[in-house]
PDB file of C-alpha atoms in Angstrom:
ATOM      1  CA  MET R   1     -26.770  47.185  40.429  1.00 48.00           C
ATOM      2  CA  ARG R   2     -23.172  47.327  41.806  1.00 54.00           C
ATOM      3  CA  THR R   3     -23.997  44.462  44.234  1.00 56.00           C
ATOM      4  CA  ILE R   4     -25.087  42.188  41.393  1.00 51.00           C
ATOM      5  CA  ARG R   5     -21.980  42.931  39.346  1.00 54.00           C
ATOM      6  CA  TYR R   6     -19.792  42.250  42.410  1.00 48.00           C
ATOM      7  CA  PHE R   7     -21.605  39.001  43.094  1.00 47.00           C
ATOM      8  CA  ILE R   8     -21.105  37.868  39.466  1.00 48.00           C
ATOM      9  CA  MET R   9     -17.438  38.890  39.557  1.00 49.00           C
ATOM     10  CA  VAL R  10     -16.689  37.072  42.856  1.00 53.00           C
ATOM     11  CA  ASN R  11     -18.434  33.886  41.738  1.00 59.00           C
ATOM     12  CA  ALA R  12     -16.717  33.979  38.354  1.00 53.00           C
ATOM     13  CA  LYS R  13     -13.326  34.224  40.235  1.00 60.00           C
ATOM     14  CA  ARG R  14     -14.387  31.343  42.437  1.00 64.00           C
ATOM     15  CA  ARG R  15     -14.844  29.153  39.422  1.00 64.00           C
ATOM     16  CA  GLU R  16     -11.076  29.691  38.761  1.00 73.00           C
ATOM     17  CA  ASP R  17     -10.026  29.369  42.383  1.00 84.00           C
ATOM     18  CA  ILE R  18      -8.693  25.764  42.826  1.00 88.00           C
ATOM     19  CA  ILE R  19      -8.975  25.866  46.636  1.00 89.00           C
ATOM     20  CA  TYR R  20     -12.554  26.933  46.490  1.00 88.00           C
ATOM     21  CA  LEU R  21     -13.333  24.310  43.890  1.00 89.00           C
ATOM     22  CA  LEU R  22     -11.626  21.532  45.913  1.00 91.00           C
ATOM     23  CA  LYS R  23     -13.482  22.659  49.127  1.00 91.00           C
ATOM     24  CA  TYR R  24     -16.778  22.809  47.295  1.00 91.00           C
ATOM     25  CA  LEU R  25     -16.274  19.301  45.747  1.00 93.00           C
ATOM     26  CA  GLN R  26     -15.360  17.991  49.254  1.00 93.00           C
ATOM     27  CA  LYS R  27     -18.529  19.523  50.639  1.00 92.00           C
ATOM     28  CA  LEU R  28     -20.621  17.720  47.965  1.00 92.00           C
ATOM     29  CA  LEU R  29     -18.798  14.400  48.657  1.00 93.00           C
ATOM     30  CA  ASP R  30     -19.174  14.808  52.458  1.00 91.00           C
ATOM     31  CA  SER R  31     -22.888  15.485  51.991  1.00 91.00           C
ATOM     32  CA  ASP R  32     -23.236  12.356  49.838  1.00 91.00           C
ATOM     33  CA  LEU R  33     -21.378  10.255  52.484  1.00 91.00           C
ATOM     34  CA  ASP R  34     -23.435  11.749  55.335  1.00 91.00           C
ATOM     35  CA  LYS R  35     -26.618  10.742  53.486  1.00 91.00           C
ATOM     36  CA  ARG R  36     -25.292   7.154  53.196  1.00 91.00           C
ATOM     37  CA  LEU R  37     -24.394   7.138  56.882  1.00 93.00           C
ATOM     38  CA  VAL R  38     -27.869   8.473  57.887  1.00 93.00           C
ATOM     39  CA  GLU R  39     -29.404   5.521  55.996  1.00 92.00           C
ATOM     40  CA  GLN R  40     -27.360   3.268  58.306  1.00 93.00           C
ATOM     41  CA  ASP R  41     -28.475   5.185  61.432  1.00 94.00           C
ATOM     42  CA  LEU R  42     -25.006   6.765  61.866  1.00 96.00           C
ATOM     43  CA  THR R  43     -23.890  10.279  62.276  1.00 94.00           C
ATOM     44  CA  GLY R  44     -20.895  11.544  60.166  1.00 91.00           C
ATOM     45  CA  GLN R  45     -18.651  11.408  63.258  1.00 94.00           C
ATOM     46  CA  GLN R  46     -19.667   7.872  64.120  1.00 96.00           C
ATOM     47  CA  GLY R  47     -19.077   6.787  60.501  1.00 95.00           C
ATOM     48  CA  ARG R  48     -15.599   8.348  60.436  1.00 93.00           C
ATOM     49  CA  ILE R  49     -14.626   6.615  63.663  1.00 96.00           C
ATOM     50  CA  LEU R  50     -16.020   3.297  62.390  1.00 97.00           C
ATOM     51  CA  PHE R  51     -13.948   3.559  59.207  1.00 95.00           C
ATOM     52  CA  TYR R  52     -10.868   4.540  61.295  1.00 96.00           C
ATOM     53  CA  ILE R  53     -11.345   1.438  63.558  1.00 97.00           C
ATOM     54  CA  ASN R  54     -11.827  -0.778  60.557  1.00 96.00           C
ATOM     55  CA  LYS R  55      -8.727   0.617  58.726  1.00 94.00           C
ATOM     56  CA  GLU R  56      -6.565   0.197  61.757  1.00 95.00           C
ATOM     57  CA  VAL R  57      -7.770  -3.289  62.730  1.00 94.00           C
ATOM     58  CA  ASN R  58      -8.585  -4.972  59.415  1.00 91.00           C
ATOM     59  CA  CYS R  59      -6.207  -3.295  57.103  1.00 89.00           C
ATOM     60  CA  LEU R  60      -3.148  -2.417  59.201  1.00 91.00           C
ATOM     61  CA  GLY R  61      -3.559  -5.107  61.953  1.00 92.00           C
ATOM     62  CA  HIS R  62      -3.257  -2.601  64.820  1.00 93.00           C
ATOM     63  CA  GLU R  63      -5.157  -2.570  68.059  1.00 93.00           C
ATOM     64  CA  VAL R  64      -7.377   0.455  68.539  1.00 95.00           C
ATOM     65  CA  HIS R  65      -7.983   2.108  71.914  1.00 95.00           C
ATOM     66  CA  GLN R  66     -10.183   5.068  72.735  1.00 94.00           C
ATOM     67  CA  ASN R  67      -7.155   7.335  73.236  1.00 94.00           C
ATOM     68  CA  ASP R  68      -6.022   6.545  69.615  1.00 96.00           C
ATOM     69  CA  ILE R  69      -9.378   8.069  68.423  1.00 96.00           C
ATOM     70  CA  GLU R  70      -8.942  11.040  70.713  1.00 96.00           C
ATOM     71  CA  ARG R  71      -5.532  11.779  69.170  1.00 96.00           C
ATOM     72  CA  GLU R  72      -6.571  11.048  65.576  1.00 94.00           C
ATOM     73  CA  TYR R  73      -9.648  13.352  65.663  1.00 95.00           C
ATOM     74  CA  HIS R  74      -8.574  15.825  68.377  1.00 95.00           C
ATOM     75  CA  LEU R  75     -11.632  14.939  70.475  1.00 96.00           C
ATOM     76  CA  SER R  76     -12.083  14.901  74.238  1.00 96.00           C
ATOM     77  CA  LYS R  77     -12.121  11.667  76.233  1.00 94.00           C
ATOM     78  CA  SER R  78     -15.833  12.159  77.075  1.00 95.00           C
ATOM     79  CA  THR R  79     -16.829  12.753  73.406  1.00 96.00           C
ATOM     80  CA  VAL R  80     -15.060   9.662  72.210  1.00 95.00           C
ATOM     81  CA  SER R  81     -16.484   7.628  75.122  1.00 94.00           C
ATOM     82  CA  GLY R  82     -20.006   8.657  74.181  1.00 96.00           C
ATOM     83  CA  ILE R  83     -19.457   7.782  70.505  1.00 96.00           C
ATOM     84  CA  VAL R  84     -17.916   4.424  71.305  1.00 96.00           C
ATOM     85  CA  LYS R  85     -20.743   3.516  73.696  1.00 96.00           C
ATOM     86  CA  ARG R  86     -23.389   4.408  71.036  1.00 97.00           C
ATOM     87  CA  LEU R  87     -21.522   2.362  68.403  1.00 97.00           C
ATOM     88  CA  GLU R  88     -21.328  -0.566  70.790  1.00 97.00           C
ATOM     89  CA  LYS R  89     -25.028  -0.201  71.706  1.00 97.00           C
ATOM     90  CA  LYS R  90     -25.850  -0.367  67.942  1.00 97.00           C
ATOM     91  CA  GLU R  91     -23.700  -3.503  67.778  1.00 97.00           C
ATOM     92  CA  ILE R  92     -21.368  -1.873  65.216  1.00 97.00           C
ATOM     93  CA  ILE R  93     -18.223  -2.294  67.283  1.00 97.00           C
ATOM     94  CA  THR R  94     -17.147  -4.419  70.234  1.00 96.00           C
ATOM     95  CA  ILE R  95     -15.201  -3.312  73.242  1.00 94.00           C
ATOM     96  CA  GLU R  96     -12.903  -5.983  74.624  1.00 92.00           C
ATOM     97  CA  LYS R  97     -11.865  -5.076  78.125  1.00 86.00           C
ATOM     98  CA  GLN R  98      -8.156  -5.765  78.486  1.00 78.00           C
ATOM     99  CA  HIS R  99      -5.748  -4.202  80.975  1.00 72.00           C
ATOM    100  CA  PRO R 100      -4.822  -1.377  80.727  1.00 79.00           C
ATOM    101  CA  TYR R 101      -7.012  -0.362  77.768  1.00 81.00           C
ATOM    102  CA  ALA R 102     -10.157  -1.567  76.058  1.00 89.00           C
ATOM    103  CA  ILE R 103      -9.634  -2.773  72.520  1.00 94.00           C
ATOM    104  CA  LEU R 104     -12.193  -1.629  69.842  1.00 96.00           C
ATOM    105  CA  LYS R 105     -13.028  -3.773  66.874  1.00 96.00           C
ATOM    106  CA  PRO R 106     -15.726  -3.561  64.190  1.00 97.00           C
ATOM    107  CA  THR R 107     -18.425  -6.264  64.325  1.00 97.00           C
ATOM    108  CA  ASP R 108     -19.748  -8.194  61.296  1.00 97.00           C
ATOM    109  CA  LYS R 109     -22.561  -5.607  61.232  1.00 97.00           C
ATOM    110  CA  GLY R 110     -20.015  -2.770  61.237  1.00 96.00           C
ATOM    111  CA  CYS R 111     -18.065  -4.402  58.428  1.00 96.00           C
ATOM    112  CA  ALA R 112     -21.308  -4.806  56.446  1.00 96.00           C
ATOM    113  CA  ILE R 113     -21.977  -1.105  56.848  1.00 96.00           C
ATOM    114  CA  ILE R 114     -18.493  -0.235  55.595  1.00 94.00           C
ATOM    115  CA  GLU R 115     -18.991  -2.507  52.567  1.00 93.00           C
ATOM    116  CA  HIS R 116     -22.358  -0.922  51.868  1.00 92.00           C
ATOM    117  CA  ILE R 117     -20.834   2.573  52.037  1.00 92.00           C
ATOM    118  CA  HIS R 118     -18.022   1.376  49.678  1.00 89.00           C
ATOM    119  CA  MET R 119     -20.601   0.127  47.219  1.00 89.00           C
ATOM    120  CA  HIS R 120     -22.241   3.542  47.219  1.00 90.00           C
ATOM    121  CA  LYS R 121     -18.821   5.155  46.923  1.00 89.00           C
ATOM    122  CA  ASP R 122     -18.361   3.308  43.599  1.00 88.00           C
ATOM    123  CA  LYS R 123     -21.711   4.719  42.471  1.00 91.00           C
ATOM    124  CA  THR R 124     -20.662   8.224  43.521  1.00 93.00           C
ATOM    125  CA  ILE R 125     -17.409   7.871  41.546  1.00 93.00           C
ATOM    126  CA  ASN R 126     -19.353   6.816  38.477  1.00 93.00           C
ATOM    127  CA  GLN R 127     -21.656   9.821  38.906  1.00 94.00           C
ATOM    128  CA  LEU R 128     -18.687  12.180  39.442  1.00 94.00           C
ATOM    129  CA  THR R 129     -16.897  10.989  36.373  1.00 95.00           C
ATOM    130  CA  LYS R 130     -19.786  10.122  34.015  1.00 95.00           C
ATOM    131  CA  ASP R 131     -18.847  12.590  31.344  1.00 96.00           C
ATOM    132  CA  LEU R 132     -15.089  11.848  31.424  1.00 96.00           C
ATOM    133  CA  ASN R 133     -13.214   9.404  29.238  1.00 96.00           C
ATOM    134  CA  GLU R 134     -10.580   7.102  30.649  1.00 96.00           C
ATOM    135  CA  GLU R 135      -7.730   9.418  29.722  1.00 97.00           C
ATOM    136  CA  GLU R 136      -9.444  12.386  31.487  1.00 97.00           C
ATOM    137  CA  LYS R 137     -10.018  10.291  34.612  1.00 95.00           C
ATOM    138  CA  GLN R 138      -6.372   9.193  34.758  1.00 96.00           C
ATOM    139  CA  THR R 139      -5.314  12.819  34.273  1.00 96.00           C
ATOM    140  CA  ILE R 140      -7.469  13.961  37.183  1.00 94.00           C
ATOM    141  CA  ILE R 141      -6.077  11.187  39.370  1.00 93.00           C
ATOM    142  CA  LYS R 142      -2.532  12.117  38.341  1.00 96.00           C
ATOM    143  CA  LEU R 143      -3.061  15.841  39.007  1.00 94.00           C
ATOM    144  CA  LEU R 144      -4.800  15.262  42.347  1.00 92.00           C
ATOM    145  CA  ASN R 145      -1.958  13.036  43.445  1.00 93.00           C
ATOM    146  CA  LYS R 146       0.565  15.771  42.472  1.00 94.00           C
ATOM    147  CA  LEU R 147      -1.387  18.413  44.436  1.00 92.00           C
ATOM    148  CA  ILE R 148      -1.381  16.090  47.474  1.00 91.00           C
ATOM    149  CA  GLU R 149       2.382  15.438  47.177  1.00 92.00           C
ATOM    150  CA  ASN R 150       3.054  19.148  46.732  1.00 93.00           C
ATOM    151  CA  MET R 151       1.307  19.756  50.132  1.00 91.00           C
ATOM    152  CA  GLY R 152       3.453  17.047  51.738  1.00 89.00           C
ATOM    153  CA  GLY R 153       0.625  14.514  52.139  1.00 81.00           C
ATOM    154  CA  GLY R 154       0.246  10.837  51.320  1.00 72.00           C
ATOM    155  CA  ILE R 155      -2.777   8.629  50.964  1.00 67.00           C
ATOM    156  CA  GLU R 156      -3.379   5.518  53.019  1.00 60.00           C
ATOM    157  CA  THR R 157      -5.440   2.789  51.413  1.00 59.00           C
ATOM    158  CA  CYS R 158      -7.055  -0.425  52.496  1.00 61.00           C
ATOM    159  CA  GLY R 159      -7.029  -2.612  49.523  1.00 50.00           C
ATOM    160  CA  ARG R 160      -9.453  -0.362  47.596  1.00 48.00           C
ATOM    161  CA  LYS R 161      -8.861   2.190  44.903  1.00 41.00           C
TER     162      LYS R 161
END
């Protein structure tokens, strides 16, 4: 009996714990994204790297090299090399050999996958906010931005809201 009461008490507290709620929401959103990536024959890690390459190349105009991915995601050279080779084999990115580094770019197929994921992201946002009015949606956006700023963070965008 004590165990059940403890379980109820802990979970009731969790519903008031902002960090728990944010982590749980992130878990649900990551699961939704992973499902969309699997539909495109990509792993979560491959998808994140594809999005990173696209952002750097098509949004910021930067060249992307394997060591950029290693630094960004704290991955070993061999791990990144394997992911990049698989993405190239699936014709999702190209590798342009230029001295001293190879330059990575998304292909048309890679860009189409990104657009497909963004389309589903819009559906996810609609599902997430279906019972909220415009004022509530704007309040959530404002509050989340305040939380991010309070933690010293900023958000990079690529022409999408």
